[in-house]
Short mmCIF file of C-alpha atoms and ligand atoms in Angstrom, two decimals:
data_model
loop_
_atom_site.label_atom_id
_atom_site.label_comp_id
_atom_site.label_asym_id
_atom_site.label_seq_id
_atom_site.Cartn_x
_atom_site.Cartn_y
_atom_site.Cartn_z
CA UNK A 238 -22.99 -20.49 -5.18
CA UNK A 239 -22.92 -17.13 -3.42
CA UNK A 240 -21.98 -14.20 -5.63
CA UNK A 241 -20.71 -12.21 -2.67
CA UNK A 242 -17.28 -10.80 -3.37
CA UNK A 243 -14.49 -11.87 -1.09
CA UNK A 244 -12.04 -9.39 0.34
CA UNK A 245 -8.67 -9.80 2.00
CA UNK A 246 -7.28 -6.73 3.76
CA UNK A 247 -3.53 -6.55 4.31
CA UNK A 248 -2.20 -3.68 6.39
CA UNK A 249 1.22 -2.98 7.77
CA UNK A 250 4.19 -0.61 7.70
CA UNK A 251 6.22 0.32 4.61
CA UNK A 252 8.71 -2.18 3.34
CA UNK A 253 7.25 -5.25 5.07
CA UNK A 254 6.83 -6.87 1.65
CA UNK A 255 3.06 -6.38 1.56
CA UNK A 256 2.81 -5.47 -2.11
CA UNK A 257 5.11 -8.15 -3.51
CA UNK A 258 3.56 -10.83 -1.35
CA UNK A 259 -0.03 -9.69 -1.88
CA UNK A 260 0.48 -9.49 -5.65
CA UNK A 261 1.94 -13.01 -5.80
CA UNK A 262 -0.74 -14.57 -3.60
CA UNK A 263 -3.55 -12.72 -5.43
CA UNK A 264 -2.31 -14.23 -8.68
CA UNK A 265 -2.23 -17.72 -7.17
CA UNK A 266 -5.76 -17.39 -5.79
CA UNK A 267 -7.25 -15.57 -8.80
CA UNK A 268 -8.03 -12.39 -6.84
CA UNK A 269 -7.40 -8.85 -8.01
CA UNK A 270 -4.54 -7.15 -6.22
CA UNK A 271 -5.23 -3.54 -5.24
CA UNK A 272 -2.26 -1.44 -4.11
CA UNK A 273 -3.82 1.49 -2.25
CA UNK A 274 -0.45 3.10 -1.48
CA UNK A 275 -0.26 3.85 -5.20
CA UNK A 276 -3.31 6.11 -5.04
CA UNK A 277 -1.85 8.15 -2.15
CA UNK A 278 1.40 8.29 -4.12
CA UNK A 279 -0.54 9.70 -7.07
CA UNK A 280 -1.85 12.57 -4.93
CA UNK A 281 1.68 13.02 -3.51
CA UNK A 282 3.00 13.16 -7.06
CA UNK A 283 0.49 15.87 -8.00
CA UNK A 284 1.53 17.95 -4.95
CA UNK A 285 5.21 17.48 -5.77
CA UNK A 286 4.74 18.55 -9.38
CA UNK A 287 2.98 21.72 -8.25
CA UNK A 288 5.71 22.47 -5.71
CA UNK A 289 3.20 22.44 -2.82
CA UNK A 290 4.10 21.82 0.81
CA UNK A 291 2.65 18.32 1.47
CA UNK A 292 1.84 19.38 5.04
CA UNK A 293 -0.25 22.38 3.93
CA UNK A 294 -3.72 20.87 4.31
CA UNK A 295 -5.56 23.86 2.80
CA UNK A 296 -3.36 23.90 -0.33
CA UNK A 297 -3.64 20.13 -0.78
CA UNK A 298 -7.38 20.21 -0.26
CA UNK A 299 -7.68 22.90 -2.95
CA UNK A 300 -5.53 20.77 -5.25
CA UNK A 301 -7.93 17.81 -4.93
CA UNK A 302 -10.55 19.77 -6.88
CA UNK A 303 -8.26 19.73 -9.91
CA UNK A 304 -7.36 16.06 -9.70
CA UNK A 305 -8.72 13.04 -11.45
CA UNK A 306 -7.15 9.89 -10.00
CA UNK A 307 -7.90 6.61 -11.74
CA UNK A 308 -6.75 3.04 -11.33
CA UNK A 309 -6.57 0.79 -14.38
CA UNK A 310 -5.23 -2.70 -15.07
CA UNK A 311 -3.21 -3.76 -18.10
CA UNK A 312 -3.45 -7.05 -19.99
CA UNK A 313 -1.08 -8.70 -17.52
CA UNK A 314 -3.18 -7.66 -14.58
CA UNK A 315 -0.74 -4.98 -13.43
CA UNK A 316 -2.20 -1.90 -11.78
CA UNK A 317 -1.53 1.48 -13.39
CA UNK A 318 -2.23 4.90 -11.90
CA UNK A 319 -3.55 7.75 -14.01
CA UNK A 320 -3.30 11.36 -12.92
CA UNK A 321 -5.60 13.53 -15.01
CA UNK A 322 -5.35 10.89 -17.72
CA UNK A 323 -1.53 10.62 -17.65
CA UNK A 324 0.08 7.31 -16.64
CA UNK A 325 2.25 8.10 -13.58
CA UNK A 326 2.87 4.47 -12.53
CA UNK A 327 6.67 4.87 -12.73
CA UNK A 328 6.93 8.40 -11.41
CA UNK A 329 5.08 7.59 -8.17
CA UNK A 330 7.88 5.17 -7.19
CA UNK A 331 10.53 7.91 -7.02
CA UNK A 332 11.95 8.17 -3.47
CA UNK A 333 10.91 11.83 -3.09
CA UNK A 334 7.30 10.84 -3.78
CA UNK A 335 7.32 8.33 -0.88
CA UNK A 336 7.61 11.06 1.73
CA UNK A 337 5.11 13.27 -0.11
CA UNK A 338 2.65 10.37 -0.13
CA UNK A 339 3.15 9.78 3.57
CA UNK A 340 2.57 13.48 4.35
CA UNK A 341 -0.51 14.03 2.15
CA UNK A 342 -2.06 10.79 3.35
CA UNK A 343 -2.35 12.30 6.85
CA UNK A 344 -4.81 14.91 5.56
CA UNK A 345 -8.43 13.78 6.20
CA UNK A 346 -9.73 15.38 2.96
CA UNK A 347 -7.25 13.29 0.95
CA UNK A 348 -8.42 10.09 2.65
CA UNK A 349 -12.08 10.99 2.08
CA UNK A 350 -11.33 11.80 -1.58
CA UNK A 351 -9.82 8.35 -2.19
CA UNK A 352 -12.10 6.18 -0.03
CA UNK A 353 -14.88 5.46 -2.48
CA UNK A 354 -12.61 4.30 -5.31
CA UNK A 355 -11.11 1.69 -2.99
CA UNK A 356 -14.53 0.40 -1.87
CA UNK A 357 -15.71 0.34 -5.47
CA UNK A 358 -12.92 -2.11 -6.35
CA UNK A 359 -14.05 -4.45 -3.57
CA UNK A 360 -17.65 -4.29 -4.79
CA UNK A 361 -16.62 -5.29 -8.30
CA UNK A 362 -13.93 -7.92 -7.70
CA UNK A 363 -12.58 -10.49 -5.27
CA UNK A 364 -9.69 -8.45 -3.92
CA UNK A 365 -6.53 -8.62 -1.92
CA UNK A 366 -6.11 -4.98 -0.97
CA UNK A 367 -3.06 -3.68 0.82
CA UNK A 368 -2.51 -0.42 2.66
CA UNK A 369 -2.58 1.01 6.17
CA UNK A 370 -6.27 1.26 7.05
CA UNK A 371 -7.92 -1.38 4.88
CA UNK A 372 -9.06 -3.63 7.73
CA UNK A 373 -9.93 -0.73 10.03
CA UNK A 374 -11.58 1.84 7.74
CA UNK A 375 -11.84 0.94 4.05
CA UNK A 376 -13.14 -2.63 4.31
CA UNK A 377 -14.09 -3.24 7.95
CA UNK A 378 -16.20 -6.22 6.78
CA UNK A 379 -13.29 -7.91 4.95
CA UNK A 380 -13.36 -11.73 5.13
CA UNK A 381 -9.70 -11.89 6.15
CA UNK A 382 -7.63 -9.17 7.82
CA UNK A 383 -3.89 -9.48 8.06
CA UNK A 384 -1.37 -7.20 9.70
CA UNK A 385 1.92 -7.91 7.98
CA UNK A 386 5.07 -6.61 9.55
CA UNK A 387 8.83 -7.09 9.94
CA UNK A 388 11.46 -5.31 12.04
CA UNK A 389 12.58 -1.85 10.75
CA UNK A 390 16.13 -3.21 10.30
CA UNK A 391 14.90 -6.14 8.23
CA UNK A 392 12.78 -3.84 6.07
CA UNK A 393 15.69 -1.42 5.55
CA UNK A 394 17.97 -4.33 4.65
CA UNK A 395 15.52 -5.63 2.01
CA UNK A 396 15.13 -2.17 0.54
CA UNK A 397 18.92 -1.77 0.51
CA UNK A 398 19.38 -5.03 -1.43
CA UNK A 399 16.55 -4.19 -3.81
CA UNK A 400 18.04 -0.78 -4.67
CA UNK A 401 21.51 -2.26 -5.01
CA UNK A 402 20.20 -4.85 -7.46
CA UNK A 403 18.42 -2.13 -9.43
CA UNK A 404 21.74 -0.29 -9.77
CA UNK A 405 20.55 2.66 -7.64
CA UNK A 406 22.23 1.95 -4.28
CA UNK A 407 21.45 4.04 -1.21
CA UNK A 408 22.99 4.28 2.21
CA UNK A 409 21.55 1.69 4.66
CA UNK A 410 21.41 4.11 7.60
CA UNK A 411 19.53 6.64 5.52
CA UNK A 412 17.04 3.99 4.40
CA UNK A 413 16.52 2.90 8.00
CA UNK A 414 15.98 6.52 9.09
CA UNK A 415 13.43 7.03 6.28
CA UNK A 416 11.57 3.86 7.24
CA UNK A 417 11.39 5.00 10.85
CA UNK A 418 10.17 8.44 9.78
CA UNK A 419 7.42 6.98 7.61
CA UNK A 420 6.42 4.51 10.35
CA UNK A 421 6.11 7.43 12.74
CA UNK A 422 4.08 9.56 10.28
CA UNK A 423 1.80 6.69 9.31
CA UNK A 424 1.05 5.53 12.84
CA UNK A 425 0.83 8.91 14.62
CA UNK A 426 -1.54 10.77 12.33
CA UNK A 427 -4.99 11.38 13.79
CA UNK A 428 -6.83 10.35 10.62
CA UNK A 429 -6.90 6.56 10.08
CA UNK A 430 -3.51 5.82 11.67
CA UNK A 431 -1.70 2.59 10.92
CA UNK A 432 -2.75 0.04 13.54
CA UNK A 433 -3.86 -3.58 13.45
CA UNK A 434 -7.63 -4.12 13.30
CA UNK A 435 -8.84 -5.88 16.46
CA UNK A 436 -9.77 -8.96 14.41
CA UNK A 437 -6.61 -9.06 12.29
CA UNK A 438 -4.05 -11.85 12.17
CA UNK A 439 -0.50 -10.74 12.82
CA UNK A 440 2.13 -12.08 10.43
CA UNK A 441 5.75 -11.15 11.13
CA UNK A 442 8.04 -11.88 8.18
CA UNK A 443 11.34 -10.90 9.86
CA UNK A 444 14.10 -13.28 8.67
CA UNK A 445 11.72 -15.18 6.34
CA UNK A 446 12.59 -15.83 2.72
CA UNK A 447 10.11 -14.57 0.14
CA UNK A 448 8.91 -18.14 -0.51
CA UNK A 449 8.32 -18.75 3.23
CA UNK A 450 6.32 -15.53 3.61
CA UNK A 451 4.33 -16.25 0.47
CA UNK A 452 3.39 -19.73 1.66
CA UNK A 453 2.49 -18.40 5.12
CA UNK A 454 0.28 -15.67 3.65
CA UNK A 455 -1.49 -18.01 1.26
CA UNK A 456 -2.09 -20.63 3.96
CA UNK A 457 -3.48 -18.02 6.35
CA UNK A 458 -5.86 -16.63 3.72
CA UNK A 459 -7.06 -20.04 2.56
CA UNK A 460 -7.69 -21.22 6.12
CA UNK A 461 -9.76 -18.12 6.84
CA UNK A 462 -11.71 -18.38 3.59
CA UNK A 463 -12.33 -22.04 4.34
CA UNK A 464 -10.72 -23.22 1.11
O1 LIG B 660 2.32 1.46 0.61
P1 LIG B 660 3.11 2.66 0.15
O2 LIG B 660 4.41 2.80 0.87
O3 LIG B 660 3.23 2.73 -1.33
O4 LIG B 660 2.20 3.92 0.58
C1 LIG B 660 2.61 5.25 0.39
C2 LIG B 660 2.07 6.11 1.53
O5 LIG B 660 0.65 6.17 1.45
C3 LIG B 660 2.40 5.61 2.93
O6 LIG B 660 3.45 6.34 3.51
C4 LIG B 660 1.15 5.77 3.72
C5 LIG B 660 0.07 6.09 2.75
N1 LIG B 660 -1.00 5.10 2.73
C6 LIG B 660 -2.06 5.30 3.57
O7 LIG B 660 -2.06 6.26 4.33
N2 LIG B 660 -3.12 4.46 3.54
C7 LIG B 660 -3.13 3.41 2.72
N3 LIG B 660 -4.19 2.60 2.70
C8 LIG B 660 -2.02 3.16 1.87
C9 LIG B 660 -0.96 4.03 1.91
#
């Protein structure tokens, strides 16, 4: 049997359900799920704590020298992010950190700083890795590349329902505007913009239930891996 690690790259815009779907399918297939957005969020969190302008490339680049960003997994296989040894897994999900993450992720030095830790995960484990540039930059040799998307309205609606269920409701129009802003930032930056890899498979989950999307994702991956 070959001991080559297998890698599935899943890219796509925010709120398309990448992380929930990738986590579920990784568990079913026995792969490790790697959420790369969380590492950009960790840098965004550091910038936010220091009160830095996330668009100030020189200040953010200087900050990187003080940062130790680590990814660990708990006994249940859940990914945790450590910032200089402190667990910031919850803090990085705050809404203000989302925009910080999107802004700092456009800075080439930030992307270079985080690249090797992502590749290292794929060397060590069979991974399903999700992000924006996994199929294009981080793992261009991935066995399967998927571009997972849904309409902005569908993504805003899901986020609206999720926040409502969590007891922290937010205005739908504001959520839609934020999604559009992040889409624009993520796909218009010059460094590793969000775009489908030429050899990626497009999956559009608009109007799907979670179970439908999960089955579609799993089937697509298994077909490509020849399982
Ligand atoms: O997936 P997410 O929404 O948690 O990601 C947060 C931000 O990080 C997102 O706005 C874009 C950026 N990101 C990136 O530039 N490249 C990745 N591979 C993953 C995320």
